[in-house]
JSON list of C-alpha atoms in Angstrom, two decimals:
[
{"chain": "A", "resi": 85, "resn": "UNK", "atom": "CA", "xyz": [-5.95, -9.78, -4.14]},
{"chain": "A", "resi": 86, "resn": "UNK", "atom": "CA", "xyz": [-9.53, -11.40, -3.74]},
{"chain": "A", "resi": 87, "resn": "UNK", "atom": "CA", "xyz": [-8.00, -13.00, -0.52]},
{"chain": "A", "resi": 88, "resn": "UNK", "atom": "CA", "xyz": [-8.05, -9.30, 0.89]},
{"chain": "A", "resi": 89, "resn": "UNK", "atom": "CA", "xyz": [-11.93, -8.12, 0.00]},
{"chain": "A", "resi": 90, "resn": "UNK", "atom": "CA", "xyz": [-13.58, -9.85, 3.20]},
{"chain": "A", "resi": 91, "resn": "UNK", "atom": "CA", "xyz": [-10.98, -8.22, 5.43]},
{"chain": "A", "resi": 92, "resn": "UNK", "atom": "CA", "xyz": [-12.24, -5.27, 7.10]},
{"chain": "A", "resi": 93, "resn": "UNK", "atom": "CA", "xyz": [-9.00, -3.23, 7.94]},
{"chain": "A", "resi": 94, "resn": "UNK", "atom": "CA", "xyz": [-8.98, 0.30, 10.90]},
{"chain": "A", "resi": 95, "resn": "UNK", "atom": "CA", "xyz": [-8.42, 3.71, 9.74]},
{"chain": "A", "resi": 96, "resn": "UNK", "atom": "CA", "xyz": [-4.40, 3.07, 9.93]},
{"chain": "A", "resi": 97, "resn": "UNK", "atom": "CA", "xyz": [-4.39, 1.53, 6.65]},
{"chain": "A", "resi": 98, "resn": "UNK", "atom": "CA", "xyz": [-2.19, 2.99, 4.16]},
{"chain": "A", "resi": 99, "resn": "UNK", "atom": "CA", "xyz": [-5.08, 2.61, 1.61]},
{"chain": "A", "resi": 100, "resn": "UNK", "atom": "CA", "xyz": [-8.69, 2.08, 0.64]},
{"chain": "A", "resi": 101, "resn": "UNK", "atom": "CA", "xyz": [-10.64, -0.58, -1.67]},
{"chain": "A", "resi": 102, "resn": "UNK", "atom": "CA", "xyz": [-13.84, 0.02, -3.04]},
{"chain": "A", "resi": 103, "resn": "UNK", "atom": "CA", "xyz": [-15.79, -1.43, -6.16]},
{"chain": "A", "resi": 104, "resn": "UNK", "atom": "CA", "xyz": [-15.08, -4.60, -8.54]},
{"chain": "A", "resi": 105, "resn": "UNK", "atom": "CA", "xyz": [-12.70, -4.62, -10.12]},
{"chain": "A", "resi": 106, "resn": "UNK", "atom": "CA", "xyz": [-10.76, -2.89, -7.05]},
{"chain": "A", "resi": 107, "resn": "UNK", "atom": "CA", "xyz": [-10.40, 0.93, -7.21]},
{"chain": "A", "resi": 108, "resn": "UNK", "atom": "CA", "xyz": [-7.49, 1.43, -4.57]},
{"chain": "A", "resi": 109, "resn": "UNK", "atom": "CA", "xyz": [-6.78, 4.47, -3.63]},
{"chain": "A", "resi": 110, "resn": "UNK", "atom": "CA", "xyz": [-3.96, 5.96, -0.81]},
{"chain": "A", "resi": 111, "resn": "UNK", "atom": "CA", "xyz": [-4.77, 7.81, 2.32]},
{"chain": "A", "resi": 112, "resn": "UNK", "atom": "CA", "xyz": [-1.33, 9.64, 2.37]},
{"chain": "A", "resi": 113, "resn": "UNK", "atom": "CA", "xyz": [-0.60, 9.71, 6.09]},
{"chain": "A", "resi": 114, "resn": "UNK", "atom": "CA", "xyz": [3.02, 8.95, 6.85]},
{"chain": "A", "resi": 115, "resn": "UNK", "atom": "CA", "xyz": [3.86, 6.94, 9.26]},
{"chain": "A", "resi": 116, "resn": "UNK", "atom": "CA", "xyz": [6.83, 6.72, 10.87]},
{"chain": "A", "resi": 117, "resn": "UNK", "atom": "CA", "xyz": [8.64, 3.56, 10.74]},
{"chain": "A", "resi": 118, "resn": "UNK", "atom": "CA", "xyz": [12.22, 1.95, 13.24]},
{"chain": "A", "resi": 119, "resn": "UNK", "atom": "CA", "xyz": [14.82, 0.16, 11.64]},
{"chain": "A", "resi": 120, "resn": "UNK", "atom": "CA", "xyz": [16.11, -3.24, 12.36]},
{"chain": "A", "resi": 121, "resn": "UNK", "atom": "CA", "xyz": [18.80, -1.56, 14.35]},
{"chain": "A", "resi": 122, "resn": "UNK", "atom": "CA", "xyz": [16.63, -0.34, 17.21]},
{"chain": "A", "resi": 123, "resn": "UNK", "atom": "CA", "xyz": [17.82, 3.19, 16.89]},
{"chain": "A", "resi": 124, "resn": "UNK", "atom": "CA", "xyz": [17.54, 4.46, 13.30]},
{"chain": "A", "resi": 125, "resn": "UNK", "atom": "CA", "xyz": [13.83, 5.70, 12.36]},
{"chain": "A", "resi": 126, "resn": "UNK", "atom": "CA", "xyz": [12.58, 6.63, 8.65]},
{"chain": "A", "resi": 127, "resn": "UNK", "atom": "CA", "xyz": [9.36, 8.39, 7.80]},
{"chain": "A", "resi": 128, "resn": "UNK", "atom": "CA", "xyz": [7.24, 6.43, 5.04]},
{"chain": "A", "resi": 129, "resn": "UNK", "atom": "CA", "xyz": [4.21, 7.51, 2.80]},
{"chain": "A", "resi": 130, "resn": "UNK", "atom": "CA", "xyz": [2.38, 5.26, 0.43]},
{"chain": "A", "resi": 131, "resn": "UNK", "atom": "CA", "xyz": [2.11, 7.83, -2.95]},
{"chain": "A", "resi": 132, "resn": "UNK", "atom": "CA", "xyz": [0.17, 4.99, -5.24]},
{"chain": "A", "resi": 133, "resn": "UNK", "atom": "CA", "xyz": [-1.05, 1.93, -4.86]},
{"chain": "A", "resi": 134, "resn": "UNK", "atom": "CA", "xyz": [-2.48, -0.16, -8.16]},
{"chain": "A", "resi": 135, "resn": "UNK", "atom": "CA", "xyz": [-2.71, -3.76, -9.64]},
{"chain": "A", "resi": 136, "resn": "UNK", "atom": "CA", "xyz": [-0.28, -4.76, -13.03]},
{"chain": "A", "resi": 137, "resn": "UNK", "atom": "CA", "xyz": [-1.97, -6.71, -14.68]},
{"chain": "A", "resi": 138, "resn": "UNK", "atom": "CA", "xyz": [-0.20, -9.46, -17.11]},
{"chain": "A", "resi": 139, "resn": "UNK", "atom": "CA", "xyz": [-1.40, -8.15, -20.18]},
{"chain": "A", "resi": 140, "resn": "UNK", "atom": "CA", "xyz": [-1.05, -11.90, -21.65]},
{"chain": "A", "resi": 141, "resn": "UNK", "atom": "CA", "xyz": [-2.94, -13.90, -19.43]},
{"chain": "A", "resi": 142, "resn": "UNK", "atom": "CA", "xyz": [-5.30, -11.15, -17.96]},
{"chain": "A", "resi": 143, "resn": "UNK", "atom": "CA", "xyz": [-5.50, -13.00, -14.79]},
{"chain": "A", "resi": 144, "resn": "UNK", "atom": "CA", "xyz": [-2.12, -12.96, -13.38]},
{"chain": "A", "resi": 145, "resn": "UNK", "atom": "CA", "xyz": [-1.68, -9.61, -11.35]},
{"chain": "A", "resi": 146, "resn": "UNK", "atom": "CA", "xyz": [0.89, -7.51, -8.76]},
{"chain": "A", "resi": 147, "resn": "UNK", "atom": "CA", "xyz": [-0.03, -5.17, -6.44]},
{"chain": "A", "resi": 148, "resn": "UNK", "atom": "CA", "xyz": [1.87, -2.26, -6.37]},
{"chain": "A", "resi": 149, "resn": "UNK", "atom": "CA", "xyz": [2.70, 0.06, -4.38]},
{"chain": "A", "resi": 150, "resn": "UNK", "atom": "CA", "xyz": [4.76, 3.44, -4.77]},
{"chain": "A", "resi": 151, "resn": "UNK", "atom": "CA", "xyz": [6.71, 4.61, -1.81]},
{"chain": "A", "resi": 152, "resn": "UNK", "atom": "CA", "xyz": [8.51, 7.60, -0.62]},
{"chain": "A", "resi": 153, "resn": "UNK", "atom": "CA", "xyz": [10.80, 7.44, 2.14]},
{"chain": "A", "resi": 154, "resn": "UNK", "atom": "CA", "xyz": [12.98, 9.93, 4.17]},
{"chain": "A", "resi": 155, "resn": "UNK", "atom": "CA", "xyz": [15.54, 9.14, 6.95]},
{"chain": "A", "resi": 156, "resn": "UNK", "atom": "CA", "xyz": [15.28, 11.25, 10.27]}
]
């Protein structure tokens, strides 16, 4: 995730970074999302977004994120 903190991302991000270690935090908007059909379309909304860290190592993480999903 330290690859992401000099990236400066628009207001269409699904989330928000701020402090060390990394406080992320979801903006809720729900976007709305076409299949690989072409014709299908889902709405999507980031609920959580966190790091797991690997409680043995302490340096190995995953970023996570929650999703909920609806077709239309």
């Amino acid at each position: 995730m330290a690859s992401f903190v000099p990236y400066l991302f628009d207001r269409k991000q699904f989330f928000s970074m701020k402090g060390m270690p990394p406080n992320y935090t979801p903006n809720y908007r729900v976007y709305i999302i076409r299949h690989g059909n072409g014709t299908d379309y889902s709405k999507v909304q980031i609920s959580d977004v966190y790091l797991e860290y690997d409680s043995r190592t302490m340096s190995n993480s995953v970023f996570v994120l929650q999703i909920r999903h609806e077709s239309l």
